[in-house]
Amino acid sequence: MSVVVFYFLAFCIGASAVLSVTVRDVFHSAIWLTLTLLSIACLYFYLDAGFLGVIQILVYVGGIMTLFVFAIMLTARIGDRSIQQTNRQLWPGLLISAGAFTIMLKIILSGPWANLITLNPGIDLKVVGRALLTQYVLPFEFISIILLAALVGAIVIGKVKE
Amino acid sequence: MIGFVTSYIPLLLKGLAVLGFIALSAMFLIWLERKISAKIQNRLGPMMTGPHGAFQSVADTVKLLLKENIMPTGADTTIWWLAPFFVTVPAVVAFLCMPFGSHFIVHDLNVGILFICSITSISVIGVFMAGWGSNNKYSLLGGMRSAAQIVSYEVPLLLSVLVVIMESGTLSMQGIVRAQELGWFFLKPNVFIAFVIYLISATAETNRVPFDIPEAESELVAGYHTEYSGMKFAMFFVAEYTNLFIVSAVAATLFLGGWLGPFRPSMFWFLLKAYTIIAFLMWIRWTLPRVRMDQMMGFAWKFLVPVSLVNVLVTGWLLVVKG
């Protein structure tokens, strides 16, 4: 039974991801992308990683997708149904993504996944907080600097020129 | 096979209980809102159907069920059809970890409060879909205003929830209630500020007066659900009142001690607190005028966000000082 649930979720993720890059209407592809992200969150919940699933929905669906759709709505004429979905960089793009896919497949197939499966007793917030500020403090601070730079950049771009 | 099926029967019954509660609660809240607005405006409100119009919502539901479903020409069919579901389903799913009583909870997730916050944020996509799919200027404008408003007020809302999480040290809804056994959180001054910010942001999140800009009827007809009729309109309506119940119930749980209370069963106290907050929000709705769009956004970013950030900082400092 649980295998059926897993394959159903995997099918949802794959199908909606393919549809989000192939449908012609920009708004439709945004909705398909939302479904992809939601199905990934469902997969996290199914794998007992509740915290990850919740953050996935909060950040990607509640934040990023909302801004995507907001941008689509604010851009004039982008909702036109006859927009071309491909440009001249179709073949180089395909080559690069095929290369990335092969590398990722190799890494996934070489990993000792069976040994990594342990029973997760539920995430303790204190453990997460401590880990972020001790073991992973460098990447944590690095990400916050990137976010700060992005914030300042957005303000500079968005400032009305006098 | 039979064992597999029977193991899902309790789950099914819980789901049906939640759906029944949502339907009854929405009908009751619609009646309550009409009665409260009538009292404030010195009218009687619905009086004809049943004692004091108690069955008015039932009659309205039957009417909505029988109404024709009209789709505007040029609407984006799929998007237009799916939008009400994207708004209603998250509101239902959020009941998964709603602590109705010491034993009445469908499933006490260890990330409960974050789960409710994240699931309810999905409904923005539904509002967008309704605005975009209707092929109508008013719907589009209403959808965009709603998005700007919900994204802005989500920030102070989550920051004020964060204060409670810091005080209780847990994300589980039952854990937060149990952490208040020594004293309800809103009695502490820093949490009281968070409570006020939460109520203001929750009013904006549920698109109610004084923040009902997305459906300002004098300028936008009805906002994003202008083009919907019959049962599809009813779904938006039910979602609106279910979201009102969710924000009030979460406020009761986080700040007013949830189901804690003497003498009566725990469920009684939970519902009493939640409906008191709802009555308070209705009182505000029918007393205050609507604010302007730019004033509202400015208030969120220039006042609520800084105040709640400082509040988080002060809470952390207090917790460190106390040890």
CSV table of C-alpha atoms in Angstrom, one decimal:
chain,number,residue,atom,x,y,z
A,1,MET,CA,0.0,0.0,0.0
A,2,SER,CA,2.7,2.5,1.0
A,3,VAL,CA,4.5,1.7,-2.2
A,4,VAL,CA,1.4,2.7,-4.1
A,5,VAL,CA,1.3,6.1,-2.3
A,6,PHE,CA,5.0,6.7,-3.1
A,7,TYR,CA,4.6,5.9,-6.8
A,8,PHE,CA,1.5,8.0,-7.0
A,9,LEU,CA,3.3,11.0,-5.5
A,10,ALA,CA,6.3,10.4,-7.7
A,11,PHE,CA,4.1,10.3,-10.8
A,12,CYS,CA,2.4,13.6,-9.7
A,13,ILE,CA,5.8,15.3,-9.2
A,14,GLY,CA,7.1,14.1,-12.6
A,15,ALA,CA,4.0,14.8,-14.6
A,16,SER,CA,3.3,18.2,-13.2
A,17,ALA,CA,7.0,19.2,-13.6
A,18,VAL,CA,6.9,18.2,-17.3
A,19,LEU,CA,3.7,20.0,-17.8
A,20,SER,CA,4.9,23.2,-16.2
A,21,VAL,CA,7.6,23.5,-18.8
A,22,THR,CA,5.6,22.4,-21.8
A,23,VAL,CA,2.2,24.2,-21.5
A,24,ARG,CA,1.9,27.4,-23.6
A,25,ASP,CA,0.0,29.6,-21.1
A,26,VAL,CA,2.4,31.1,-18.6
A,27,PHE,CA,-0.2,31.2,-15.8
A,28,HIS,CA,-1.0,27.5,-16.4
A,29,SER,CA,2.7,26.6,-16.1
A,30,ALA,CA,2.9,28.6,-12.8
A,31,ILE,CA,-0.1,26.5,-11.5
A,32,TRP,CA,1.6,23.2,-12.6
A,33,LEU,CA,4.8,24.3,-10.8
A,34,THR,CA,2.7,25.0,-7.7
A,35,LEU,CA,1.4,21.4,-7.9
A,36,THR,CA,4.9,20.0,-8.3
A,37,LEU,CA,6.0,21.9,-5.2
A,38,LEU,CA,2.9,20.7,-3.3
A,39,SER,CA,3.5,17.1,-4.3
A,40,ILE,CA,7.1,17.3,-3.1
A,41,ALA,CA,5.8,18.6,0.2
A,42,CYS,CA,3.4,15.6,0.4
A,43,LEU,CA,6.4,13.3,-0.3
A,44,TYR,CA,8.2,14.9,2.7
A,45,PHE,CA,5.2,14.4,4.9
A,46,TYR,CA,4.9,10.8,3.7
A,47,LEU,CA,8.6,10.3,4.6
A,48,ASP,CA,7.9,11.6,8.1
A,49,ALA,CA,9.9,14.8,7.6
A,50,GLY,CA,7.0,17.0,8.7
A,51,PHE,CA,9.2,20.1,9.4
A,52,LEU,CA,10.7,20.0,5.9
A,53,GLY,CA,7.3,19.6,4.3
A,54,VAL,CA,5.9,22.5,6.2
A,55,ILE,CA,8.8,24.8,5.3
A,56,GLN,CA,8.5,23.6,1.7
A,57,ILE,CA,4.9,24.8,1.5
A,58,LEU,CA,5.5,28.0,3.6
A,59,VAL,CA,8.5,29.1,1.5
A,60,TYR,CA,7.8,27.8,-2.0
A,61,VAL,CA,4.0,27.9,-2.3
A,62,GLY,CA,3.2,30.7,0.1
A,63,GLY,CA,6.1,32.9,-0.8
A,64,ILE,CA,7.9,32.2,-4.1
A,65,MET,CA,4.9,31.0,-6.1
A,66,THR,CA,2.8,34.0,-4.9
A,67,LEU,CA,5.5,36.4,-6.1
A,68,PHE,CA,5.7,34.5,-9.4
A,69,VAL,CA,2.0,34.8,-10.1
A,70,PHE,CA,2.1,38.4,-8.9
A,71,ALA,CA,4.8,39.1,-11.5
A,72,ILE,CA,2.8,37.3,-14.2
A,73,MET,CA,-0.3,39.4,-13.4
A,74,LEU,CA,1.7,42.7,-13.4
A,75,THR,CA,3.4,42.0,-16.7
A,76,ALA,CA,1.3,43.3,-19.6
A,77,ARG,CA,0.4,40.9,-22.4
A,78,ILE,CA,2.3,38.0,-20.9
A,79,GLY,CA,-0.9,36.0,-20.5
A,80,ASP,CA,-1.2,35.9,-24.3
A,81,ARG,CA,-1.9,32.2,-25.3
A,82,SER,CA,0.4,32.2,-28.4
A,83,ILE,CA,3.7,32.9,-26.6
A,84,GLN,CA,6.5,30.8,-28.0
A,85,GLN,CA,7.9,28.5,-25.3
A,86,THR,CA,11.3,27.8,-27.0
A,87,ASN,CA,14.1,29.9,-28.3
A,88,ARG,CA,17.3,29.2,-30.2
A,89,GLN,CA,19.0,27.9,-27.0
A,90,LEU,CA,16.9,24.8,-27.0
A,91,TRP,CA,19.6,22.4,-27.9
A,92,PRO,CA,22.4,23.8,-25.7
A,93,GLY,CA,19.9,23.9,-22.8
A,94,LEU,CA,19.0,20.2,-23.5
A,95,LEU,CA,22.7,19.2,-23.6
A,96,ILE,CA,23.5,21.0,-20.3
A,97,SER,CA,20.4,19.6,-18.5
A,98,ALA,CA,21.1,16.1,-19.8
A,99,GLY,CA,24.7,16.4,-18.5
A,100,ALA,CA,23.5,17.5,-15.1
A,101,PHE,CA,20.9,14.7,-15.0
A,102,THR,CA,23.6,12.1,-15.7
A,103,ILE,CA,25.9,13.4,-13.0
A,104,MET,CA,23.0,13.4,-10.4
A,105,LEU,CA,21.9,9.9,-11.5
A,106,LYS,CA,25.5,8.7,-10.9
A,107,ILE,CA,25.7,10.3,-7.5
A,108,ILE,CA,22.3,8.9,-6.5
A,109,LEU,CA,23.1,5.3,-7.7
A,110,SER,CA,26.5,5.3,-6.0
A,111,GLY,CA,25.2,6.4,-2.5
A,112,PRO,CA,24.8,3.8,0.3
A,113,TRP,CA,21.1,4.7,0.7
A,114,ALA,CA,20.0,1.5,2.5
A,115,ASN,CA,22.3,2.3,5.5
A,116,LEU,CA,21.0,5.8,5.8
A,117,ILE,CA,17.4,4.8,6.7
A,118,THR,CA,17.0,5.3,10.4
A,119,LEU,CA,13.9,5.9,12.4
A,120,ASN,CA,13.3,9.6,12.8
A,121,PRO,CA,11.8,10.3,16.3
A,122,GLY,CA,10.6,13.8,15.3
A,123,ILE,CA,12.5,17.0,15.1
A,124,ASP,CA,13.3,18.8,18.2
A,125,LEU,CA,13.4,22.6,17.6
A,126,LYS,CA,16.3,23.1,20.1
A,127,VAL,CA,18.4,20.6,18.2
A,128,VAL,CA,17.8,22.4,14.9
A,129,GLY,CA,18.5,25.8,16.4
A,130,ARG,CA,21.7,24.6,18.0
A,131,ALA,CA,22.9,22.9,14.9
A,132,LEU,CA,22.3,26.0,12.8
A,133,LEU,CA,24.3,28.2,15.2
A,134,THR,CA,27.2,25.8,15.9
A,135,GLN,CA,27.9,23.1,13.3
A,136,TYR,CA,26.4,24.9,10.3
A,137,VAL,CA,27.0,28.5,11.4
A,138,LEU,CA,29.2,29.3,8.3
A,139,PRO,CA,26.6,28.3,5.6
A,140,PHE,CA,23.9,29.9,7.7
A,141,GLU,CA,25.7,33.2,7.9
A,142,PHE,CA,26.7,32.9,4.2
A,143,ILE,CA,23.0,32.5,3.2
A,144,SER,CA,22.0,35.5,5.3
A,145,ILE,CA,24.6,37.7,3.6
A,146,ILE,CA,23.3,36.6,0.2
A,147,LEU,CA,19.8,37.4,1.2
A,148,LEU,CA,20.8,40.8,2.5
A,149,ALA,CA,22.7,41.5,-0.7
A,150,ALA,CA,19.5,40.5,-2.7
A,151,LEU,CA,17.4,42.8,-0.5
A,152,VAL,CA,19.7,45.8,-1.1
A,153,GLY,CA,19.8,45.0,-4.8
A,154,ALA,CA,16.1,44.8,-5.1
A,155,ILE,CA,15.8,48.2,-3.4
A,156,VAL,CA,18.3,49.7,-5.8
A,157,ILE,CA,16.6,48.3,-8.8
A,158,GLY,CA,13.1,49.3,-7.5
A,159,LYS,CA,14.1,52.8,-6.6
A,160,VAL,CA,12.3,55.5,-8.7
A,161,LYS,CA,14.9,57.4,-10.7
A,162,GLU,CA,14.6,61.2,-10.3
B,1,MET,CA,-7.7,-6.5,3.2
B,2,ILE,CA,-10.5,-6.2,5.7
B,3,GLY,CA,-8.1,-5.2,8.4
B,4,PHE,CA,-6.6,-2.6,6.1
B,5,VAL,CA,-10.0,-1.1,5.4
B,6,THR,CA,-11.1,-1.1,9.1
B,7,SER,CA,-7.9,0.7,10.1
B,8,TYR,CA,-9.0,3.6,8.0
B,9,ILE,CA,-12.5,3.8,9.4
B,10,PRO,CA,-11.6,6.0,12.5
B,11,LEU,CA,-9.7,8.4,10.1
B,12,LEU,CA,-12.7,8.6,7.9
B,13,LEU,CA,-15.0,9.3,10.8
B,14,LYS,CA,-12.7,12.1,12.0
B,15,GLY,CA,-12.7,13.6,8.6
B,16,LEU,CA,-16.5,13.5,8.4
B,17,ALA,CA,-16.7,15.1,11.9
B,18,VAL,CA,-14.4,18.0,10.7
B,19,LEU,CA,-16.5,18.5,7.5
B,20,GLY,CA,-19.7,18.5,9.5
B,21,PHE,CA,-18.3,21.0,12.0
B,22,ILE,CA,-17.1,23.3,9.2
B,23,ALA,CA,-20.5,23.3,7.5
B,24,LEU,CA,-22.4,24.0,10.7
B,25,SER,CA,-19.9,26.6,11.9
B,26,ALA,CA,-20.0,28.5,8.6
B,27,MET,CA,-23.8,28.6,8.6
B,28,PHE,CA,-23.9,29.7,12.3
B,29,LEU,CA,-21.2,32.4,11.7
B,30,ILE,CA,-23.1,33.8,8.7
B,31,TRP,CA,-26.2,34.0,10.8
B,32,LEU,CA,-24.2,35.5,13.7
B,33,GLU,CA,-22.6,38.1,11.4
B,34,ARG,CA,-26.0,39.2,10.1
B,35,LYS,CA,-27.4,39.5,13.6
B,36,ILE,CA,-24.5,41.4,15.0
B,37,SER,CA,-24.4,43.8,12.1
B,38,ALA,CA,-28.2,44.3,12.6
B,39,LYS,CA,-27.8,45.1,16.3
B,40,ILE,CA,-25.0,47.6,15.6
B,41,GLN,CA,-27.0,49.3,12.9
B,42,ASN,CA,-30.2,49.3,15.1
B,43,ARG,CA,-32.0,46.8,12.8
B,44,LEU,CA,-33.6,43.4,13.5
B,45,GLY,CA,-31.7,41.3,10.9
B,46,PRO,CA,-33.2,38.0,9.6
B,47,MET,CA,-36.4,37.2,11.6
B,48,MET,CA,-38.7,35.2,9.3
B,49,THR,CA,-37.1,31.8,8.9
B,50,GLY,CA,-37.3,30.0,12.3
B,51,PRO,CA,-37.0,31.7,15.7
B,52,HIS,CA,-35.0,34.9,15.3
B,53,GLY,CA,-34.1,33.8,11.8
B,54,ALA,CA,-32.1,30.9,13.0
B,55,PHE,CA,-32.7,28.8,9.9
B,56,GLN,CA,-32.0,31.6,7.5
B,57,SER,CA,-28.6,30.1,6.6
B,58,VAL,CA,-30.2,26.8,5.9
B,59,ALA,CA,-32.6,28.4,3.5
B,60,ASP,CA,-29.7,30.3,1.9
B,61,THR,CA,-27.8,27.1,1.4
B,62,VAL,CA,-30.7,25.4,-0.3
B,63,LYS,CA,-31.1,28.4,-2.5
B,64,LEU,CA,-27.4,28.4,-3.5
B,65,LEU,CA,-27.5,24.6,-4.2
B,66,LEU,CA,-30.4,25.1,-6.6
B,67,LYS,CA,-28.9,28.2,-8.4
B,68,GLU,CA,-27.5,27.9,-11.9
B,69,ASN,CA,-23.8,27.8,-12.4
B,70,ILE,CA,-22.9,30.6,-14.8
B,71,MET,CA,-19.5,30.7,-16.5
B,72,PRO,CA,-18.4,34.0,-18.1
B,73,THR,CA,-17.4,34.0,-21.8
B,74,GLY,CA,-13.7,34.1,-22.3
B,75,ALA,CA,-13.0,32.6,-18.9
B,76,ASP,CA,-10.1,30.2,-18.6
B,77,THR,CA,-12.2,27.1,-18.0
B,78,THR,CA,-9.8,24.9,-16.0
B,79,ILE,CA,-8.4,27.7,-13.8
B,80,TRP,CA,-11.9,29.1,-13.2
B,81,TRP,CA,-13.2,25.6,-12.2
B,82,LEU,CA,-10.3,24.8,-9.9
B,83,ALA,CA,-10.1,28.1,-8.0
B,84,PRO,CA,-12.8,27.5,-5.4
B,85,PHE,CA,-11.2,24.2,-4.5
B,86,PHE,CA,-7.8,25.8,-4.0
B,87,VAL,CA,-9.4,28.2,-1.6
B,88,THR,CA,-11.6,25.7,0.3
B,89,VAL,CA,-9.4,22.6,0.6
B,90,PRO,CA,-6.5,24.3,2.6
B,91,ALA,CA,-9.1,25.7,5.1
B,92,VAL,CA,-10.4,22.1,5.7
B,93,VAL,CA,-6.9,20.6,5.9
B,94,ALA,CA,-5.8,23.1,8.5
B,95,PHE,CA,-8.2,21.4,10.9
B,96,LEU,CA,-5.8,18.4,11.0
B,97,CYS,CA,-4.1,19.9,14.1
B,98,MET,CA,-6.7,22.1,15.6
B,99,PRO,CA,-6.8,21.3,19.4
B,100,PHE,CA,-10.5,21.2,20.2
B,101,GLY,CA,-9.9,19.7,23.6
B,102,SER,CA,-7.5,17.8,25.7
B,103,HIS,CA,-8.3,14.6,23.6
B,104,PHE,CA,-10.1,16.1,20.6
B,105,ILE,CA,-7.5,16.6,18.0
B,106,VAL,CA,-7.3,14.8,14.7
B,107,HIS,CA,-3.5,14.5,14.8
B,108,ASP,CA,-1.1,16.3,17.0
B,109,LEU,CA,1.7,17.0,14.5
B,110,ASN,CA,5.0,18.0,16.2
B,111,VAL,CA,5.1,21.0,13.8
B,112,GLY,CA,1.4,21.8,14.3
B,113,ILE,CA,1.3,25.6,14.4
B,114,LEU,CA,3.7,25.9,11.4
B,115,PHE,CA,1.5,23.4,9.5
B,116,ILE,CA,-1.6,25.5,10.0
B,117,CYS,CA,0.2,28.7,8.9
B,118,SER,CA,1.7,27.1,5.8
B,119,ILE,CA,-1.4,25.2,4.7
B,120,THR,CA,-3.6,28.3,4.9
B,121,SER,CA,-1.1,30.3,2.8
B,122,ILE,CA,-1.9,28.0,-0.2
B,123,SER,CA,-5.3,29.7,-0.5
B,124,VAL,CA,-3.6,32.8,-2.0
B,125,ILE,CA,-3.0,30.8,-5.2
B,126,GLY,CA,-6.8,30.0,-5.3
B,127,VAL,CA,-7.6,33.7,-5.0
B,128,PHE,CA,-5.1,34.5,-7.9
B,129,MET,CA,-6.7,31.7,-10.0
B,130,ALA,CA,-10.2,33.1,-9.4
B,131,GLY,CA,-9.0,36.6,-10.3
B,132,TRP,CA,-7.1,35.5,-13.4
B,133,GLY,CA,-9.5,32.9,-14.7
B,134,SER,CA,-12.6,35.1,-14.6
B,135,ASN,CA,-11.5,37.3,-17.5
B,136,ASN,CA,-12.9,40.4,-15.6
B,137,LYS,CA,-11.1,43.6,-14.6
B,138,TYR,CA,-12.7,43.7,-11.2
B,139,SER,CA,-11.8,40.1,-10.4
B,140,LEU,CA,-8.2,40.6,-11.6
B,141,LEU,CA,-7.8,43.8,-9.5
B,142,GLY,CA,-9.3,42.1,-6.5
B,143,GLY,CA,-7.0,39.1,-6.8
B,144,MET,CA,-3.9,41.3,-7.1
B,145,ARG,CA,-4.9,43.5,-4.1
B,146,SER,CA,-5.6,40.4,-2.1
B,147,ALA,CA,-2.2,38.9,-3.0
B,148,ALA,CA,-0.3,42.1,-2.0
B,149,GLN,CA,-2.2,42.3,1.3
B,150,ILE,CA,-1.8,38.7,2.3
B,151,VAL,CA,1.9,38.6,1.4
B,152,SER,CA,2.5,41.8,3.5
B,153,TYR,CA,0.5,40.8,6.5
B,154,GLU,CA,1.9,37.2,6.6
B,155,VAL,CA,5.2,38.7,7.9
B,156,PRO,CA,3.9,40.3,11.1
B,157,LEU,CA,1.5,37.4,11.6
B,158,LEU,CA,4.3,34.8,11.6
B,159,LEU,CA,6.6,37.1,13.7
B,160,SER,CA,3.9,37.4,16.4
B,161,VAL,CA,3.4,33.6,16.3
B,162,LEU,CA,7.2,33.3,16.7
B,163,VAL,CA,7.0,35.1,20.1
B,164,VAL,CA,4.6,32.4,21.3
B,165,ILE,CA,6.8,29.6,20.0
B,166,MET,CA,9.8,31.1,21.8
B,167,GLU,CA,7.8,31.3,25.1
B,168,SER,CA,6.5,27.8,24.9
B,169,GLY,CA,9.5,26.2,23.2
B,170,THR,CA,7.4,23.8,21.1
B,171,LEU,CA,5.6,23.8,17.7
B,172,SER,CA,2.9,21.3,18.7
B,173,MET,CA,-0.5,22.8,19.3
B,174,GLN,CA,-1.2,20.6,22.4
B,175,GLY,CA,2.3,21.5,23.7
B,176,ILE,CA,1.6,25.2,23.4
B,177,VAL,CA,-1.7,24.8,25.3
B,178,ARG,CA,0.0,22.7,28.0
B,179,ALA,CA,2.8,25.4,28.3
B,180,GLN,CA,0.1,27.8,29.4
B,181,GLU,CA,-1.1,25.8,32.4
B,182,LEU,CA,0.7,28.2,34.8
B,183,GLY,CA,-0.7,31.3,33.1
B,184,TRP,CA,-2.2,32.3,29.8
B,185,PHE,CA,0.4,33.8,27.5
B,186,PHE,CA,-1.5,37.1,26.8
B,187,LEU,CA,-0.9,38.1,30.4
B,188,LYS,CA,2.8,38.7,29.7
B,189,PRO,CA,3.3,42.2,28.3
B,190,ASN,CA,5.5,41.1,25.3
B,191,VAL,CA,3.1,38.4,24.3
B,192,PHE,CA,0.2,40.8,24.7
B,193,ILE,CA,1.8,43.1,22.0
B,194,ALA,CA,2.1,40.0,19.8
B,195,PHE,CA,-1.5,39.2,20.5
B,196,VAL,CA,-2.6,42.7,19.3
B,197,ILE,CA,-0.4,42.4,16.2
B,198,TYR,CA,-1.7,38.9,15.5
B,199,LEU,CA,-5.4,40.1,15.6
B,200,ILE,CA,-4.6,43.1,13.3
B,201,SER,CA,-2.8,40.8,10.8
B,202,ALA,CA,-5.4,38.1,11.0
B,203,THR,CA,-8.1,40.7,10.2
B,204,ALA,CA,-6.1,41.6,7.1
B,205,GLU,CA,-5.4,37.9,6.2
B,206,THR,CA,-9.1,37.1,6.2
B,207,ASN,CA,-9.9,40.2,4.1
B,208,ARG,CA,-12.3,41.8,6.6
B,209,VAL,CA,-13.1,45.4,7.3
B,210,PRO,CA,-11.1,47.6,7.9
B,211,PHE,CA,-8.8,45.7,5.5
B,212,ASP,CA,-11.4,44.4,3.0
B,213,ILE,CA,-9.8,46.1,0.0
B,214,PRO,CA,-9.8,43.0,-2.2
B,215,GLU,CA,-13.6,43.0,-2.3
B,216,ALA,CA,-14.4,46.6,-1.6
B,217,GLU,CA,-17.9,46.5,-3.0
B,218,SER,CA,-18.2,50.2,-3.8
B,219,GLU,CA,-15.2,50.0,-6.3
B,220,LEU,CA,-14.7,46.3,-7.2
B,221,VAL,CA,-18.2,44.8,-7.1
B,222,ALA,CA,-17.1,41.7,-5.1
B,223,GLY,CA,-13.4,41.4,-6.0
B,224,TYR,CA,-12.0,38.1,-7.1
B,225,HIS,CA,-15.4,36.2,-6.8
B,226,THR,CA,-17.4,38.6,-8.8
B,227,GLU,CA,-18.1,36.1,-11.6
B,228,TYR,CA,-19.0,33.1,-9.4
B,229,SER,CA,-22.5,32.0,-8.7
B,230,GLY,CA,-24.4,29.1,-7.1
B,231,MET,CA,-22.4,26.5,-5.3
B,232,LYS,CA,-19.0,27.9,-6.4
B,233,PHE,CA,-19.8,31.2,-4.8
B,234,ALA,CA,-20.9,29.2,-1.7
B,235,MET,CA,-17.5,27.5,-1.6
B,236,PHE,CA,-15.7,30.9,-1.4
B,237,PHE,CA,-18.2,32.0,1.3
B,238,VAL,CA,-17.7,28.9,3.4
B,239,ALA,CA,-13.9,29.2,3.0
B,240,GLU,CA,-14.0,32.8,4.2
B,241,TYR,CA,-15.9,32.0,7.4
B,242,THR,CA,-13.8,28.8,8.0
B,243,ASN,CA,-10.7,30.9,7.7
B,244,LEU,CA,-12.3,33.4,10.2
B,245,PHE,CA,-12.8,30.4,12.6
B,246,ILE,CA,-9.2,29.1,12.0
B,247,VAL,CA,-7.5,32.5,12.8
B,248,SER,CA,-9.7,32.9,15.9
B,249,ALA,CA,-9.2,29.4,17.1
B,250,VAL,CA,-5.4,29.7,16.6
B,251,ALA,CA,-5.5,33.0,18.5
B,252,ALA,CA,-7.4,31.3,21.3
B,253,THR,CA,-4.9,28.5,21.4
B,254,LEU,CA,-1.8,30.6,21.2
B,255,PHE,CA,-2.7,33.5,23.5
B,256,LEU,CA,-5.8,32.6,25.6
B,257,GLY,CA,-4.8,29.1,26.8
B,258,GLY,CA,-6.8,27.1,24.3
B,259,TRP,CA,-9.0,24.4,26.0
B,260,LEU,CA,-7.6,25.2,29.5
B,261,GLY,CA,-10.4,26.1,32.0
B,262,PRO,CA,-12.1,24.9,35.1
B,263,PHE,CA,-15.3,22.9,35.8
B,264,ARG,CA,-16.5,22.5,32.2
B,265,PRO,CA,-15.2,20.0,29.5
B,266,SER,CA,-12.2,21.3,27.6
B,267,MET,CA,-14.0,21.6,24.3
B,268,PHE,CA,-16.5,24.1,25.9
B,269,TRP,CA,-13.7,26.4,26.8
B,270,PHE,CA,-12.0,26.2,23.4
B,271,LEU,CA,-15.2,27.0,21.5
B,272,LEU,CA,-16.1,29.7,24.0
B,273,LYS,CA,-12.7,31.5,23.5
B,274,ALA,CA,-12.7,31.0,19.7
B,275,TYR,CA,-16.3,32.4,19.3
B,276,THR,CA,-15.5,35.3,21.7
B,277,ILE,CA,-12.7,36.4,19.4
B,278,ILE,CA,-14.9,35.9,16.3
B,279,ALA,CA,-17.5,38.2,17.9
B,280,PHE,CA,-14.8,40.7,18.7
B,281,LEU,CA,-13.7,40.7,15.0
B,282,MET,CA,-17.3,41.1,13.9
B,283,TRP,CA,-17.8,44.0,16.2
B,284,ILE,CA,-14.7,45.7,14.6
B,285,ARG,CA,-15.9,44.9,11.1
B,286,TRP,CA,-19.2,46.7,11.6
B,287,THR,CA,-17.8,49.7,13.5
B,288,LEU,CA,-14.8,50.8,11.5
B,289,PRO,CA,-14.6,52.3,8.0
B,290,ARG,CA,-12.3,50.8,5.3
B,291,VAL,CA,-8.7,52.1,5.1
B,292,ARG,CA,-7.0,53.1,1.8
B,293,MET,CA,-4.8,50.6,0.0
B,294,ASP,CA,-1.5,52.5,0.3
B,295,GLN,CA,-2.2,53.4,4.0
B,296,MET,CA,-2.8,49.7,4.7
B,297,MET,CA,0.4,48.5,3.0
B,298,GLY,CA,2.4,51.3,4.7
B,299,PHE,CA,0.9,50.3,8.1
B,300,ALA,CA,2.1,46.7,7.6
B,301,TRP,CA,5.6,47.5,6.5
B,302,LYS,CA,6.4,50.7,8.3
B,303,PHE,CA,4.8,49.9,11.6
B,304,LEU,CA,3.7,46.3,12.3
B,305,VAL,CA,6.9,44.6,10.9
B,306,PRO,CA,9.4,46.8,12.9
B,307,VAL,CA,7.3,46.6,16.1
B,308,SER,CA,7.1,42.8,15.8
B,309,LEU,CA,10.8,42.4,15.0
B,310,VAL,CA,11.7,44.4,18.1
B,311,ASN,CA,9.1,42.4,20.1
B,312,VAL,CA,10.9,39.1,19.0
B,313,LEU,CA,14.2,40.6,20.1
B,314,VAL,CA,12.8,41.7,23.5
B,315,THR,CA,11.3,38.2,24.0
B,316,GLY,CA,14.6,36.6,23.3
B,317,TRP,CA,16.4,38.9,25.7
B,318,LEU,CA,13.8,38.3,28.4
B,319,LEU,CA,14.1,34.5,28.0
B,320,VAL,CA,17.9,34.7,28.2
B,321,VAL,CA,17.8,36.9,31.3
B,322,LYS,CA,15.3,34.6,33.0
B,323,GLY,CA,17.6,31.7,32.1
